[in-house]
Coordinates of C-alpha atoms and ligand atoms in Angstrom, one line a residue:
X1 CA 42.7 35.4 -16.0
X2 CA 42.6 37.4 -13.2
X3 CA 39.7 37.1 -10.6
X4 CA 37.6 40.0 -11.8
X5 CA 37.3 38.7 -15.4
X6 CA 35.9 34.9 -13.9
X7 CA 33.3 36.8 -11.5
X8 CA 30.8 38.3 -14.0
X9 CA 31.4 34.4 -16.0
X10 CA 30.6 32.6 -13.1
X11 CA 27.9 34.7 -12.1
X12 CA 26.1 34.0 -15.4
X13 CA 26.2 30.0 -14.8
X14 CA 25.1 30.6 -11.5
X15 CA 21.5 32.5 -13.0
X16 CA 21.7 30.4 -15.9
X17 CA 19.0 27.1 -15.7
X18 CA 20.6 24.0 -15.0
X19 CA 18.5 22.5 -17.8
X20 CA 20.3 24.9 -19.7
X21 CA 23.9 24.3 -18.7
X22 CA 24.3 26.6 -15.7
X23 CA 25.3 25.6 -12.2
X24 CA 22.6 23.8 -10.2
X25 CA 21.5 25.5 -7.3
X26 CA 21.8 22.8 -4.5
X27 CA 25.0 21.1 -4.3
X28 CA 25.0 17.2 -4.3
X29 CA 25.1 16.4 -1.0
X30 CA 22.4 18.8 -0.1
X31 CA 19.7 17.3 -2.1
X32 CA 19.5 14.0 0.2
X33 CA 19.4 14.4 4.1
X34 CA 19.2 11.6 6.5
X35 CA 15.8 10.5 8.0
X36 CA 15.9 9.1 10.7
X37 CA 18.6 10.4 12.3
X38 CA 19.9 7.8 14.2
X39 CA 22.2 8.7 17.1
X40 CA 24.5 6.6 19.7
X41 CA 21.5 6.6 22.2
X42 CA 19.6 5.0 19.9
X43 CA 21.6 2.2 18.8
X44 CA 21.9 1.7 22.8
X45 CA 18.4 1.7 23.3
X46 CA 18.1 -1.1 21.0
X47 CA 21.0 -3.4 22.1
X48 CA 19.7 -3.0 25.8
X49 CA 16.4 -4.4 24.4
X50 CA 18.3 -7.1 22.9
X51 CA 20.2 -8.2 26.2
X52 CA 17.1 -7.4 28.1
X53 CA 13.9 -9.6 29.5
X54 CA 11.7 -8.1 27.1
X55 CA 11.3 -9.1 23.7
X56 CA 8.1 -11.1 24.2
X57 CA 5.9 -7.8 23.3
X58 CA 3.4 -9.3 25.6
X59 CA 6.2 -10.1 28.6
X60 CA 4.6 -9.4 31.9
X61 CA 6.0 -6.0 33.5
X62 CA 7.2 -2.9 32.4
X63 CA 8.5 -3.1 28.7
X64 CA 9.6 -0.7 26.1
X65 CA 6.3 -0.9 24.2
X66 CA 4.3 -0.4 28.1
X67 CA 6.4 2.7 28.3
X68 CA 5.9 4.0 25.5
X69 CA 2.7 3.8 25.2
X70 CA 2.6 5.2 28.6
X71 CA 4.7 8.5 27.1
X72 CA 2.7 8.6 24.2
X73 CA -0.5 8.7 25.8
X74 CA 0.5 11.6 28.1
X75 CA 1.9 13.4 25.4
X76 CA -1.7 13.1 23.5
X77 CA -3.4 13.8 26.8
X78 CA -4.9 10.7 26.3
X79 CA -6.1 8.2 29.1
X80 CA -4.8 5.1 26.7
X81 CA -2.1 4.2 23.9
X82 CA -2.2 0.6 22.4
X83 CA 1.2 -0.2 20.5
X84 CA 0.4 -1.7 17.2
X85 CA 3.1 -3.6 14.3
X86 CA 2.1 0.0 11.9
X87 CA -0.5 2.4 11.4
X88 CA -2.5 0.6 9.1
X89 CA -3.2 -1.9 11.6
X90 CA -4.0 0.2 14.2
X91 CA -6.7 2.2 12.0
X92 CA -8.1 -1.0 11.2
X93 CA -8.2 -2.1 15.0
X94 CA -9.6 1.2 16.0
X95 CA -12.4 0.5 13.3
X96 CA -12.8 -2.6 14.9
X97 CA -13.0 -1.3 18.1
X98 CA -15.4 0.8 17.3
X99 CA -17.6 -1.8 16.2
X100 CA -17.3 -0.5 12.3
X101 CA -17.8 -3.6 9.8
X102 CA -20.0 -5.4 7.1
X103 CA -22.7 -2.9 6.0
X104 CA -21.1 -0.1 7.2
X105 CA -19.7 3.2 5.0
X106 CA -16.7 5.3 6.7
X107 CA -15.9 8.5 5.1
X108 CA -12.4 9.4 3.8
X109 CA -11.2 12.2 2.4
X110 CA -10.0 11.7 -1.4
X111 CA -6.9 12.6 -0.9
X112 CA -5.1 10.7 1.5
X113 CA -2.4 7.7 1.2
X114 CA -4.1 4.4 0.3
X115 CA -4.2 3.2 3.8
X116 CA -6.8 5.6 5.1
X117 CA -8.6 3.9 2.7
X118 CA -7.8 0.0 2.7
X119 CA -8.4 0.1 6.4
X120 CA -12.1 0.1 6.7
X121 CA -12.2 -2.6 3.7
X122 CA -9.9 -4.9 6.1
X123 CA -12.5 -4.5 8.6
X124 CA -15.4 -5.6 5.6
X125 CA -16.3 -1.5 5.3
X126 CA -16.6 0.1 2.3
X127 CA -14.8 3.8 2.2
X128 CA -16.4 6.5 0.9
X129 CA -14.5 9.3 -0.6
X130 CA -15.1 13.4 0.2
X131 CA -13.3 16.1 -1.2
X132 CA -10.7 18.3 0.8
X133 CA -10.1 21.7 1.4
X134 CA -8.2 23.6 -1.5
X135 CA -5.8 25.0 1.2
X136 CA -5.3 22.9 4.2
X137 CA -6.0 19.8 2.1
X138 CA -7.9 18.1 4.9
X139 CA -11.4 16.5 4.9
X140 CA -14.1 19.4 4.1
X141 CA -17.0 19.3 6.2
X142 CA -19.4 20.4 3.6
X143 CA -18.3 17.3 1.1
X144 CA -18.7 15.0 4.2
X145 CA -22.4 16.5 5.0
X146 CA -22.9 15.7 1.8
X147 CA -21.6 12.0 1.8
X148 CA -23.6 11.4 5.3
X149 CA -26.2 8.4 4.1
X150 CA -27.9 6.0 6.4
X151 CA -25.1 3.2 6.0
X152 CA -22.2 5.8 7.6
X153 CA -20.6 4.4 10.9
X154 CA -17.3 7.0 11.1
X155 CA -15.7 9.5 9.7
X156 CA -12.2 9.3 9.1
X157 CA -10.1 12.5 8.9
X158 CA -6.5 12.5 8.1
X159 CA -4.7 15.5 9.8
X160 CA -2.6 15.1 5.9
X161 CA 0.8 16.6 6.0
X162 CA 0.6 17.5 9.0
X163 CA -1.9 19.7 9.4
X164 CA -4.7 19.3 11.8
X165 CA -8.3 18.2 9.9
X166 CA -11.8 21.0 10.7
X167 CA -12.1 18.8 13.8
X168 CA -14.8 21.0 15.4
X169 CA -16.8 20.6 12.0
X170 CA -16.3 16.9 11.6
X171 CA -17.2 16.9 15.7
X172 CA -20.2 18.8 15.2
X173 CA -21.5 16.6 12.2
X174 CA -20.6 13.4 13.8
X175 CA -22.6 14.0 17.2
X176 CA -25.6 15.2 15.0
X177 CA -25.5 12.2 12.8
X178 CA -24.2 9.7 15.9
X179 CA -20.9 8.5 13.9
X180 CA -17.9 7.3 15.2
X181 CA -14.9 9.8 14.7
X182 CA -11.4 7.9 13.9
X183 CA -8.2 10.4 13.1
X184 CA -5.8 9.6 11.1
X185 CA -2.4 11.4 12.9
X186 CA -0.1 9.3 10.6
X187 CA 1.5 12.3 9.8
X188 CA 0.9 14.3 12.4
X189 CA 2.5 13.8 15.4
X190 CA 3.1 16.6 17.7
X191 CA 0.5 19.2 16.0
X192 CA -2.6 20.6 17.5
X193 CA -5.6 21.9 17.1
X194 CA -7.2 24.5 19.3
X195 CA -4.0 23.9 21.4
X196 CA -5.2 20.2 21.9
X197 CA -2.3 17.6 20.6
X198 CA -4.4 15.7 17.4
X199 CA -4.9 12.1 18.0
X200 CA -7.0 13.0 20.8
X201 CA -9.6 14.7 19.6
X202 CA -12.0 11.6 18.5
X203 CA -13.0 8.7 19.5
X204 CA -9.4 7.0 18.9
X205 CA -6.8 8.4 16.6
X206 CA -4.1 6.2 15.3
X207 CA 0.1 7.0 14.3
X208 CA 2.5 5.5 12.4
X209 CA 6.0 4.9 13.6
X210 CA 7.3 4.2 9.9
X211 CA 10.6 5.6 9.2
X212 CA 10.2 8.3 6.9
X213 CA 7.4 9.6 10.0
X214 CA 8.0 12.3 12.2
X215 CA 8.1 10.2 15.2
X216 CA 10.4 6.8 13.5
X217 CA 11.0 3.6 14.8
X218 CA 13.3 1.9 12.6
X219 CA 10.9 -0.4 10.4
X220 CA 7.5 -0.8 11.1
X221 CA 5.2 0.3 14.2
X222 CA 1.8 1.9 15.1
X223 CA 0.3 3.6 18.2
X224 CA -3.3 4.2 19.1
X225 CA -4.8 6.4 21.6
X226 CA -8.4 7.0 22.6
X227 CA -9.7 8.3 26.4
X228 CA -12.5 5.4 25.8
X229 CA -11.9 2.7 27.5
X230 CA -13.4 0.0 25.6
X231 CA -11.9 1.2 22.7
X232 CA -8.5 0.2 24.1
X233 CA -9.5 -2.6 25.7
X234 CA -10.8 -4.0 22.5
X235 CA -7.9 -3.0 20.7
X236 CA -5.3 -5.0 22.9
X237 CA -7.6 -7.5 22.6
X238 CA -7.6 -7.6 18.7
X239 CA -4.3 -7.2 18.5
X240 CA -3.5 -10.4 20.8
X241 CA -5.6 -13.1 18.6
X242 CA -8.5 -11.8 20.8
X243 CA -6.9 -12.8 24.1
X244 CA -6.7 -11.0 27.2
X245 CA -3.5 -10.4 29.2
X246 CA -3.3 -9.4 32.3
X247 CA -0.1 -8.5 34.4
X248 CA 0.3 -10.7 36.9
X249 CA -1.8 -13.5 35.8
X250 CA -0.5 -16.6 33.5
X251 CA -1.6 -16.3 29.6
X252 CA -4.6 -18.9 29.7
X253 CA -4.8 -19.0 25.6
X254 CA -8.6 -18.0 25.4
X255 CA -9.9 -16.1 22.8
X256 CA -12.5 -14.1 23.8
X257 CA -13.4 -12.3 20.3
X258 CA -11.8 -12.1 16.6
X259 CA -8.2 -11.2 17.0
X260 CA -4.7 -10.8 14.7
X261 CA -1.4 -10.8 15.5
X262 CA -1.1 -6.9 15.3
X263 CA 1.6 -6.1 18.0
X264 CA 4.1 -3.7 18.7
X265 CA 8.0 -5.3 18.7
X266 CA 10.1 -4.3 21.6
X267 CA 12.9 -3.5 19.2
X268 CA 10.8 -1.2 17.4
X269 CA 9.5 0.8 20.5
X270 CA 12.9 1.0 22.3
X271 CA 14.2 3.1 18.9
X272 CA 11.0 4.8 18.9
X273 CA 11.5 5.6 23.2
X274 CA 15.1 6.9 22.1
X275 CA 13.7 9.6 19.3
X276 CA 11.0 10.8 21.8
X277 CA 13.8 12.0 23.7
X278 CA 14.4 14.1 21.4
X279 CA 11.0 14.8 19.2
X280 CA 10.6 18.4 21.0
X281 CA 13.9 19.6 20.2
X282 CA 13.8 18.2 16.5
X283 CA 10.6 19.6 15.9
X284 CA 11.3 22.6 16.9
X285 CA 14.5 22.9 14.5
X286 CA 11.9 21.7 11.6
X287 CA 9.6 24.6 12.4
X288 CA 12.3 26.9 12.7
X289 CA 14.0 25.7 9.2
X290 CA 10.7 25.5 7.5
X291 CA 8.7 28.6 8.0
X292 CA 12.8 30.5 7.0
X293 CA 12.2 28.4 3.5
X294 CA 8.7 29.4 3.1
X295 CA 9.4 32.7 3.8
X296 CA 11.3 33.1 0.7
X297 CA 8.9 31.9 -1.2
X298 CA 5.9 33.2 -0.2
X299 CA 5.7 36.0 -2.7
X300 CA 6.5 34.3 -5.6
X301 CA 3.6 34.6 -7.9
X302 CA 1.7 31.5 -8.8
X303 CA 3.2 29.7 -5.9
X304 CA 1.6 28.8 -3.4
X305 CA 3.1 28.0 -0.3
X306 CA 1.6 25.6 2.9
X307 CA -0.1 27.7 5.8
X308 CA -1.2 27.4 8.7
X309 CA -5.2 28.1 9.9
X310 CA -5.9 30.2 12.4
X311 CA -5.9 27.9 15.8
X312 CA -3.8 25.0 14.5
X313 CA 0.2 24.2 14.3
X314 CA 1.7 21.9 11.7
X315 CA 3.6 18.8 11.9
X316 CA 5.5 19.8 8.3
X317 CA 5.6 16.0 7.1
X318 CA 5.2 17.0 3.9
X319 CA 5.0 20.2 2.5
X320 CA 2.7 20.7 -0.5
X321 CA 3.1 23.3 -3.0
X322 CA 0.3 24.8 -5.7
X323 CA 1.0 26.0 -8.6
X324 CA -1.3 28.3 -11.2
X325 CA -0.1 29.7 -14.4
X326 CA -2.4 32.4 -14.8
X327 CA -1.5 33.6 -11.3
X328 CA 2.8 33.2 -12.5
X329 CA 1.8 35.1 -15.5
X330 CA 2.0 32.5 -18.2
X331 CA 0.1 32.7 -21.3
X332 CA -3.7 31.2 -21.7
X333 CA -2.7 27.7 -23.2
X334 CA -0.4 26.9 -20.6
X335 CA -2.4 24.4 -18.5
X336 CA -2.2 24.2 -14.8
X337 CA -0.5 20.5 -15.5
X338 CA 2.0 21.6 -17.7
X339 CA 3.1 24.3 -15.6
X340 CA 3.9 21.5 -12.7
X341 CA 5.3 19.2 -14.8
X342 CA 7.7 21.8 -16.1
X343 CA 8.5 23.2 -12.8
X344 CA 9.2 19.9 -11.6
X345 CA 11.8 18.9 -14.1
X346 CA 14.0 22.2 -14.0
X347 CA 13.6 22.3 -10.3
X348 CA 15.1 18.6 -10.4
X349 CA 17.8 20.0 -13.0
X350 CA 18.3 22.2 -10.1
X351 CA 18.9 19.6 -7.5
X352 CA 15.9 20.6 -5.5
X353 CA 14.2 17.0 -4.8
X354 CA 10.9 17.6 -5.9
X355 CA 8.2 15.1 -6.5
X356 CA 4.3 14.1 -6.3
X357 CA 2.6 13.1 -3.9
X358 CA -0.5 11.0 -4.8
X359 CA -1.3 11.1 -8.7
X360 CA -5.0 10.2 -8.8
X361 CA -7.7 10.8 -6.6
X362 CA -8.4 7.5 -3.8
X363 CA -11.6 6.8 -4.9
X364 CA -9.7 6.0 -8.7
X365 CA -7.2 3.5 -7.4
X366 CA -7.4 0.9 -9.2
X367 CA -8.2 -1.5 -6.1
X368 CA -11.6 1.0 -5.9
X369 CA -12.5 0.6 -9.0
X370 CA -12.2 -2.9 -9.5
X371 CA -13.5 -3.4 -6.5
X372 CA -12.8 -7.5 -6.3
X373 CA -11.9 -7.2 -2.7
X374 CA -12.4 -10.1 -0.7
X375 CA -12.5 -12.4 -3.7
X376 CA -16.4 -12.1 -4.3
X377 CA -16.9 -8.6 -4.7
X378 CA -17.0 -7.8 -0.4
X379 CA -17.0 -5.5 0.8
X380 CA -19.1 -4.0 -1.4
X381 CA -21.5 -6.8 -2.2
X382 CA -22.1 -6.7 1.8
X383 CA -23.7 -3.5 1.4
X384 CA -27.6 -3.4 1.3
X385 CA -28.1 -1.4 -2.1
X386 CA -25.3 0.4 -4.1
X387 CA -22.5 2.1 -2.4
X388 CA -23.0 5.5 -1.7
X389 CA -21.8 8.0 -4.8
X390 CA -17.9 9.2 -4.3
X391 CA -18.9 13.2 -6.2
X392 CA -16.3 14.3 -8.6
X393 CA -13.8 15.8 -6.0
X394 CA -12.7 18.4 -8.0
X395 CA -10.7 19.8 -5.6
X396 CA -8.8 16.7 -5.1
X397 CA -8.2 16.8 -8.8
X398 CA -7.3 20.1 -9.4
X399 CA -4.7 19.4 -6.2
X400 CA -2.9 16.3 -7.5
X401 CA -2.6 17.8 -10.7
X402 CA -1.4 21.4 -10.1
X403 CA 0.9 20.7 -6.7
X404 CA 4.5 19.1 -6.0
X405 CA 5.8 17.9 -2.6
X406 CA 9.2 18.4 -0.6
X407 CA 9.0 15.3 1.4
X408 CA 11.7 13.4 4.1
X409 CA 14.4 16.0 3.6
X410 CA 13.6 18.7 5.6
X411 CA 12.5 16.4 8.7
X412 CA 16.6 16.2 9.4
X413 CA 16.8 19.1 12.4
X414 CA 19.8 20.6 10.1
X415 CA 18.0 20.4 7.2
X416 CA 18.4 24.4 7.2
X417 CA 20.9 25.2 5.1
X418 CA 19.4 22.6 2.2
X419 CA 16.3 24.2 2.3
X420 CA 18.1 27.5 1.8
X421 CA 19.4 26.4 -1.5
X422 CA 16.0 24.4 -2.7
X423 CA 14.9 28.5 -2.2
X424 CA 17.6 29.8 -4.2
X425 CA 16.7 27.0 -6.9
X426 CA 12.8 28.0 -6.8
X427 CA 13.5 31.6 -7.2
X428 CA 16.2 31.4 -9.7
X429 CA 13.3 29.3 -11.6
X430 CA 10.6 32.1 -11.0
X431 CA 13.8 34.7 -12.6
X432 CA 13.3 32.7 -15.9
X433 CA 9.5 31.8 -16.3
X434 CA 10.2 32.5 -20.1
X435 CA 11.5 29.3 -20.4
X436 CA 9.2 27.6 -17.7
X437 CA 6.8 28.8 -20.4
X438 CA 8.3 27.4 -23.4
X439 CA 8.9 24.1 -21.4
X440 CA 5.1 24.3 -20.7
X441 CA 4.0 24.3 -24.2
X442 CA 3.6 28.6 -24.4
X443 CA 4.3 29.3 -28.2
Ligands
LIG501 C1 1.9 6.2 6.7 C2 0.4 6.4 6.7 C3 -0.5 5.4 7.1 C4 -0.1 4.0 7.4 O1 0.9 3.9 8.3 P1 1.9 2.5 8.2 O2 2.6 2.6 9.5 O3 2.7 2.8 7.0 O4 1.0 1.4 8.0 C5 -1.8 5.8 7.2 N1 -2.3 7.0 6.9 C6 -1.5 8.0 6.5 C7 -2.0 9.3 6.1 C8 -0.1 7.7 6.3 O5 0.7 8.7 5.9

């Protein structure tokens, strides 16, 4: 056969489903991309650490974890960083440090990942849950005016996905009420908010250096920052078995308050000094790659794409995407959850690595619900009367169960071309929504 009579044949697999036996849309090895990227420097970084002085975290001097903390703080515009073994222990020192525990109610939004949550139970608080914001799915100021009660110490926003929380709201309602506002920058590091980097914008805010984060280390690591000086003096105290260290002067093994063991490897912070060198440049390549993906998609009906609100920039962790039937077109008694769970197969079938993020709401994990805690019922028996009410978050709901996720793969800075290809799978999807329907349960 000559090359004109394969074209129009291979054209047809190519618009064909993949469900349906036609070509996929992303090649194989488009559909996994490398996170971290890990790079000469940094396996130098980390072998110099090994050969160096410095692998006591608390050695006296200038260390890998002093320096970057030092980094980090100027990049926050912060006057402090405290280095930490991962986020969730550095949101549960910065609870402590803010002198959140037994009796006390912090305020997280319902949809978050579980640590947000479990951090004010380690410190003997109970979370309460508020609803987010339909599109920047952060903490809505109105649900957490609403959860305010006379047991609330803080308010916990998560900056989710990357996106920076209402933080002038939240402010605003924490000085009124005199709580104690903790940010949750896990995955946000880099963004800002009324041109201010996030992370210092409250009291303390708190960032993880896991590896699938924007800023990695490779395992395990946190960093807190605050400008409040007691704050971080408390937190290097907490995470040093409640010791204090000074440069210069021996370790004389007191403990001055309730401490862990919460600290910061060497190892961990060289890597994580290494990939600073190269956050901006990364990060700008994400942006760059991202907003050319969201692009194509952005008129798609019953699509919706992440934005941006006016006065903000996103991290792009994860990118969140809502889907509404009605909206694509689809008839009545296609449900909202259908229509996701449909798209998400065929898009898989495509190669483009969808999945969910979060399937229930926080406040219905199980480890809320049961609420056996610290064996006999604490947290929550410590509370003076029944724990304040969680509402219904709807929008939570609605979110977990009409939205799908892109996550990890388009952090790689050459993620580009993949994401160009997870576009040509979406809209070769949107070309054949009569099967989407049928999929969906249309008749
Ligand atoms: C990852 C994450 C954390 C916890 O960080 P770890 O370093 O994994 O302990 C907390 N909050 C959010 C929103 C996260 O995504």
């Amino acid at each position: 056969m000559s090359s004109a009579d394969t074209a129009p044949a291979a054209d047809a697999k190519a618009r064909r489903l993949a469900a349906l036996g036609g070509r996929p849309a992303v090649p194989r090895d488009l559909r996994n991309l490398p996170w971290p990227v890990v790079t000469d420097d940094d396996r130098k970084a980390v072998l110099d650490t090994l050969d160096g002085e410095s692998l006591v975290s608390n050695a006296d001097g200038e260390t890998p974890v002093s320096r970057l903390e030092r980094a980090w703080a100027d990049r926050c515009a912060t006057r402090w960083c405290v280095g930490t073994s991962n986020g969730t222990t550095a949101l549960q020192l910065a609870l402590a440090a803010l002198g959140v525990g037994p009796g006390d109610e912090v305020i997280v939004p319902g949809l978050s990942f579980i640590a947000s949550a479990l951090a004010p139970v380690h410190q003997m608080a109970v979370p309460v849950f508020a609803d987010v914001d339909p599109v920047t799915f952060t903490l809505d100021p109105a649900a957490v005016r609403a959860a305010i009660g006379p047991r609330t110490a803080a308010i916990l926003p998560v900056h989710l996905h990357g996106h920076p929380a209402d933080m002038d709201a939240l402010g605003e309602l924490a000085d009124r009420h005199g709580l104690a506002v903790l940010e949750d920058a896990a995955q946000a590091h880099g963004a800002r908010y009324r041109g201010r980097p996030v992370g210092g914008l409250g009291r303390a805010g708190v960032f993880s250096l896991q590896v699938t984060k924007n800023l990695p280390t490779c395992g395990e690591g946190g960093l807190l920052v605050t400008d409040d000086e007691e704050v971080a003096r408390a937190a290097r105290m907490g995470r040093q078995f409640g010791e204090v260290m000074e440069p210069g002067r021996d370790r004389d093994y007191v403990s001055y308050r309730l401490g862990w063991n919460h600290k910061l490897s060497s190892v961990q912070a060289a890597f994580t000094l290494s990939q600073l060198d190269r956050f901006d440049r990364y990060e700008a390549d994400r942006t760059r790659n991202v907003e050319a993906f969201l692009a194509r998609l952005a008129e798609l009906p019953g699509l919706t794409v992440p934005t941006v609100a006016e006065g903000s920039t996103h991290a792009w962790h994860i990118l969140r995407f809502r889907l509404d039937p009605r909206a694509a077109g689809l008839p009545e008694e296609v449900t909202p959850g259908a229509f996701r769970a449909a798209v998400h197969r065929l898009l898989r079938a495509e190669g483009v690595p969808v999945s969910r993020y979060q399937l229930m709401p926080l406040s219905e994990q199980k480890v809320f619900q049961d609420r056996v805690g610290f064996g006999s019922g604490h947290p929550w028996a410590a509370l003076d009367g029944p724990p304040a009410e969680n509402g219904d978050l709807p929008v939570t709901r609605a979110v977990v169960e009409d939205s799908l996720t892109l996550q990890k793969r388009h952090l790689n800075p050459d993620a580009g071309e993949a994401l160009q290809r997870y576009a040509d799978g979406i809209e070769k999807l949107w070309a054949n929504l009569d099967v989407v329907a049928r999929m969906a349960g249309a008749s």
